[in-house]
JSON list of C-alpha atoms in Angstrom, two decimals:
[
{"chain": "M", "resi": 1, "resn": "UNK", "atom": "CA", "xyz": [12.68, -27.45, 124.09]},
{"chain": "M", "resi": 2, "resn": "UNK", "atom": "CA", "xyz": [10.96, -26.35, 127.14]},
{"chain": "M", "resi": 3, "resn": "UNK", "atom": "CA", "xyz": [11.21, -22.65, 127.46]},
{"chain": "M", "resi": 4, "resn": "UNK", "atom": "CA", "xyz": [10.73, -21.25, 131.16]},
{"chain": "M", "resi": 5, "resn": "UNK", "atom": "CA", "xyz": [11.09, -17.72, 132.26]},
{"chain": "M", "resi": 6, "resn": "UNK", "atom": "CA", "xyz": [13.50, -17.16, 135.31]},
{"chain": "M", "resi": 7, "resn": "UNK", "atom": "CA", "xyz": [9.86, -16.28, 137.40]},
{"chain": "M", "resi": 8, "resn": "UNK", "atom": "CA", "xyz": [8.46, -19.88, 136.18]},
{"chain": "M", "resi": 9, "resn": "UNK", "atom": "CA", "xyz": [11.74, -21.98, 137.22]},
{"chain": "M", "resi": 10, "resn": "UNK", "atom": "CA", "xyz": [11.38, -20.50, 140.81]},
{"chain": "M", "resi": 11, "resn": "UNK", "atom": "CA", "xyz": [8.41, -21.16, 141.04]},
{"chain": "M", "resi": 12, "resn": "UNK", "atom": "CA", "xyz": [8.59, -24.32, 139.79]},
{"chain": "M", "resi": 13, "resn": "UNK", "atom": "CA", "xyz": [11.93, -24.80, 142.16]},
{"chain": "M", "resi": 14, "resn": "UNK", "atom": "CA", "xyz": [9.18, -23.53, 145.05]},
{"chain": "M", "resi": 15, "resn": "UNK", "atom": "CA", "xyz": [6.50, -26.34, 144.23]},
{"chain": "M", "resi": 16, "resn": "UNK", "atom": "CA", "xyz": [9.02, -29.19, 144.20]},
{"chain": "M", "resi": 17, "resn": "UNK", "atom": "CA", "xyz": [10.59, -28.63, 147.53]},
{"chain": "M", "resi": 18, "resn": "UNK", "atom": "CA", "xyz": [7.54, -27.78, 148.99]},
{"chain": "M", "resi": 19, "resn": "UNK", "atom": "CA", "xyz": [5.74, -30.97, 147.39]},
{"chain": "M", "resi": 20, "resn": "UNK", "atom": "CA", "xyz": [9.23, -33.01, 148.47]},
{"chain": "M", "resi": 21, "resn": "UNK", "atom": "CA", "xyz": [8.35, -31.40, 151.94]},
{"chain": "M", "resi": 22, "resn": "UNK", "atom": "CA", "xyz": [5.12, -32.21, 153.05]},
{"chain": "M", "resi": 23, "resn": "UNK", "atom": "CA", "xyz": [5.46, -35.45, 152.15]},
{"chain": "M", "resi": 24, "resn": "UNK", "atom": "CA", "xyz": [8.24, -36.07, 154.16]},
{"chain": "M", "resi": 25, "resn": "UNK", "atom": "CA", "xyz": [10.75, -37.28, 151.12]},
{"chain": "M", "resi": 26, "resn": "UNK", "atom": "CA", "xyz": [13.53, -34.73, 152.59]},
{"chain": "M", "resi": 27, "resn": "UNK", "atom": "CA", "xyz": [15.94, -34.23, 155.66]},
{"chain": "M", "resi": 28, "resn": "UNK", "atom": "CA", "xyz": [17.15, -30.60, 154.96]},
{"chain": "M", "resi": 29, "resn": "UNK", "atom": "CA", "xyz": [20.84, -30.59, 155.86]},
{"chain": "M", "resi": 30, "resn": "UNK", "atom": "CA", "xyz": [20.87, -26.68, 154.51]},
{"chain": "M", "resi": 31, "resn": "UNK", "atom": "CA", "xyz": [18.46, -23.81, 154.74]},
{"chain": "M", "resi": 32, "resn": "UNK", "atom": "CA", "xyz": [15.33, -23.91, 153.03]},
{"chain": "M", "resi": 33, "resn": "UNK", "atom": "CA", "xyz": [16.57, -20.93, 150.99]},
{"chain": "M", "resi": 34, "resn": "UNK", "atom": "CA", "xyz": [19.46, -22.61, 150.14]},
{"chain": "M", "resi": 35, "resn": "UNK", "atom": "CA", "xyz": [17.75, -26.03, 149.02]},
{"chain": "M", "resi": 36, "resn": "UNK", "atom": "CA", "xyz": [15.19, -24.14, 146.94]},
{"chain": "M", "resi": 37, "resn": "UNK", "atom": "CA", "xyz": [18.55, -22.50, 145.05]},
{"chain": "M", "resi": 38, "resn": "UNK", "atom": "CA", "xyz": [19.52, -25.45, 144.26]},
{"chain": "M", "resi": 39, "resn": "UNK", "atom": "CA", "xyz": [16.69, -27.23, 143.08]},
{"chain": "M", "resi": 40, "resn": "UNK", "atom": "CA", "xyz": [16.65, -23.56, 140.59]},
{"chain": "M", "resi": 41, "resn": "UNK", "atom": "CA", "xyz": [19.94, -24.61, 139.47]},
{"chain": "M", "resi": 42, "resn": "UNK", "atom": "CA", "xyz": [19.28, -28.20, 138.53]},
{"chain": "M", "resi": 43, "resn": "UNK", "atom": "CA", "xyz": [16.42, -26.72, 136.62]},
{"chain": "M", "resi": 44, "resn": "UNK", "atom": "CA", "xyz": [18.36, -24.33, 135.02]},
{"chain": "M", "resi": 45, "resn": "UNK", "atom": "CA", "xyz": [21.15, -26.95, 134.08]},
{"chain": "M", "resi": 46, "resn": "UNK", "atom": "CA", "xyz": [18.24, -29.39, 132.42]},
{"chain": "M", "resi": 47, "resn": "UNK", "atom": "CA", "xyz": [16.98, -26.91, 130.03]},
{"chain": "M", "resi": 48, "resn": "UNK", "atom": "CA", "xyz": [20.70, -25.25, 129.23]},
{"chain": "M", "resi": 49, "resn": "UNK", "atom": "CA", "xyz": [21.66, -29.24, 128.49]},
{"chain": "M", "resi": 50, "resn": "UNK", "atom": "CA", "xyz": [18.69, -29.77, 126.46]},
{"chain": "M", "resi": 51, "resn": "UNK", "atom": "CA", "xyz": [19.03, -26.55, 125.04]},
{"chain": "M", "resi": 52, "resn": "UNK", "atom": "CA", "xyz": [22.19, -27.61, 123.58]},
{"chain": "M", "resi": 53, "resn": "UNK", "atom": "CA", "xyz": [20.88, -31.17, 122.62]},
{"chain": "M", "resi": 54, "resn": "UNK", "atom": "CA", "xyz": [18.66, -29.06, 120.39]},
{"chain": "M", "resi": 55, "resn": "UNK", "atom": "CA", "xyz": [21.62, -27.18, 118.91]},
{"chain": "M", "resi": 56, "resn": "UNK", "atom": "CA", "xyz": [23.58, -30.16, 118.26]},
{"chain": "M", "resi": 57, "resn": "UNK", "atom": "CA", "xyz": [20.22, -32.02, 116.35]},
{"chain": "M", "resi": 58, "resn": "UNK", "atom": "CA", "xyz": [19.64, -29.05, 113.98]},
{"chain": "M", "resi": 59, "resn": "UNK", "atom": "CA", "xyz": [23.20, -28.93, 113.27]},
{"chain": "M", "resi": 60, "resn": "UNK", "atom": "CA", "xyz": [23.18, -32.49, 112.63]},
{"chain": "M", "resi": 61, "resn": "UNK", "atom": "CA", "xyz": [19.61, -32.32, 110.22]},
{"chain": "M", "resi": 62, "resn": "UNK", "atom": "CA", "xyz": [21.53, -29.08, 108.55]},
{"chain": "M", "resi": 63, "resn": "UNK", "atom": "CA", "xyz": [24.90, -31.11, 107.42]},
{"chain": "M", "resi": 64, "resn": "UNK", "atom": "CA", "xyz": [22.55, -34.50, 106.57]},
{"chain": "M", "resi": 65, "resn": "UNK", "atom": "CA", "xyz": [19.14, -33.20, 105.32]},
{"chain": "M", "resi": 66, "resn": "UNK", "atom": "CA", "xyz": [20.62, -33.25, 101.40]},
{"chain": "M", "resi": 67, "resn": "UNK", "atom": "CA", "xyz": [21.26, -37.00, 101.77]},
{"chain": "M", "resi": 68, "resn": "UNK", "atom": "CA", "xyz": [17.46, -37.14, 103.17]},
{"chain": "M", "resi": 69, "resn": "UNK", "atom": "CA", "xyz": [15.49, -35.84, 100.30]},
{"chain": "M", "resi": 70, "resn": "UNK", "atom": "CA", "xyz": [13.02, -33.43, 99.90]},
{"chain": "M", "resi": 71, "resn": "UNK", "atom": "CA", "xyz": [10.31, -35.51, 101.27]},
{"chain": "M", "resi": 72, "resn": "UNK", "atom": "CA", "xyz": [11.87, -35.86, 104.90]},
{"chain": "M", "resi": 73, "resn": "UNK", "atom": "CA", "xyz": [9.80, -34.01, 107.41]},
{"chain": "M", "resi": 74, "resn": "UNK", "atom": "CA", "xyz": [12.00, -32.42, 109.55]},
{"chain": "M", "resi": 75, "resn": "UNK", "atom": "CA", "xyz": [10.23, -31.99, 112.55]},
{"chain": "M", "resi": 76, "resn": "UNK", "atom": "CA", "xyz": [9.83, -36.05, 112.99]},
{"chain": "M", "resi": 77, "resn": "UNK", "atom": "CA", "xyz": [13.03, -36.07, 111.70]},
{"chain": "M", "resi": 78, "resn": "UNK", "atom": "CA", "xyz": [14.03, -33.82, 114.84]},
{"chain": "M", "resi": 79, "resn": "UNK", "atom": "CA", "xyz": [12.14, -35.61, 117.32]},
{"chain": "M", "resi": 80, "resn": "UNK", "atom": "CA", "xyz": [13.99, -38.89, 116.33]},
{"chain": "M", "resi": 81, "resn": "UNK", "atom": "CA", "xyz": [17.47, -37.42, 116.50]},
{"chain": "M", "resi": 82, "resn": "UNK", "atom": "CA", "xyz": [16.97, -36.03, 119.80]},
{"chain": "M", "resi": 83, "resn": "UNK", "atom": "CA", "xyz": [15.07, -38.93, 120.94]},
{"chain": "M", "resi": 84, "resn": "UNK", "atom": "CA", "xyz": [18.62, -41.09, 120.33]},
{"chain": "M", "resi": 85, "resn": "UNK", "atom": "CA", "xyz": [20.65, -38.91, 121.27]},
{"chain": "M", "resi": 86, "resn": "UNK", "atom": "CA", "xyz": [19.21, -38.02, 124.68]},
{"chain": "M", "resi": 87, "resn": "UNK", "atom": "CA", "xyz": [18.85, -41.21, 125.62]},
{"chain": "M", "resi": 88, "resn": "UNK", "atom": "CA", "xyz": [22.74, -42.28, 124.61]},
{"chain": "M", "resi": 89, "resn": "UNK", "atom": "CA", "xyz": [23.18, -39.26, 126.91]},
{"chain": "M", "resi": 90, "resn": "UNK", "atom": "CA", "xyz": [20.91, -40.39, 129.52]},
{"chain": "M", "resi": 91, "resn": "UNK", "atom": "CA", "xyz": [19.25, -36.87, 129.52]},
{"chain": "M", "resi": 92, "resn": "UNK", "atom": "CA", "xyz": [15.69, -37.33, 130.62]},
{"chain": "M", "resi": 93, "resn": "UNK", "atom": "CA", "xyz": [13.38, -35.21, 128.16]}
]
């Protein structure tokens, strides 16, 4: 899961719409204030919906890993589950 601090998402919100800016790949129809809020929001939305993806895979691993043996490694194990299941969702990882 990709962990960002509130100060990294803006500024990560900041270097999209200014990269989607100087190349021309935007008509603002709203502030640039505004615009910049909401590219922080969609941000913010990604890694709360992967967060949960997360959730729901170790809750998954938790009521299956007896049926898996001891010799499952559960990090690859992880990766898979999520793998499937975000793209079923069509959540882009």
């Amino acid at each position: 899961m990709m962990r960002l601090t509130k100060n990294e998402m803006e500024r990560l919100a900041d270097f999209i719409f200014l990269r989607l800016k100087e190349r021309e790949r935007i008509i603002l129809k709203a502030g640039e204030e505004e615009v910049r809020r909401r590219i922080y929001e969609e941000i913010e939305k990604d890694i709360v919906r992967e967060h949960e993806l997360d959730e729901e895979v170790e809750r998954l691993i938790d009521e299956h890993i007896d049926r898996a043996g001891e010799t499952v490694n559960r990090r690859k194990l992880f990766q898979m589950i999520k793998g499937k299941l975000a793209k079923e969702r069509g959540i882009v990882l």
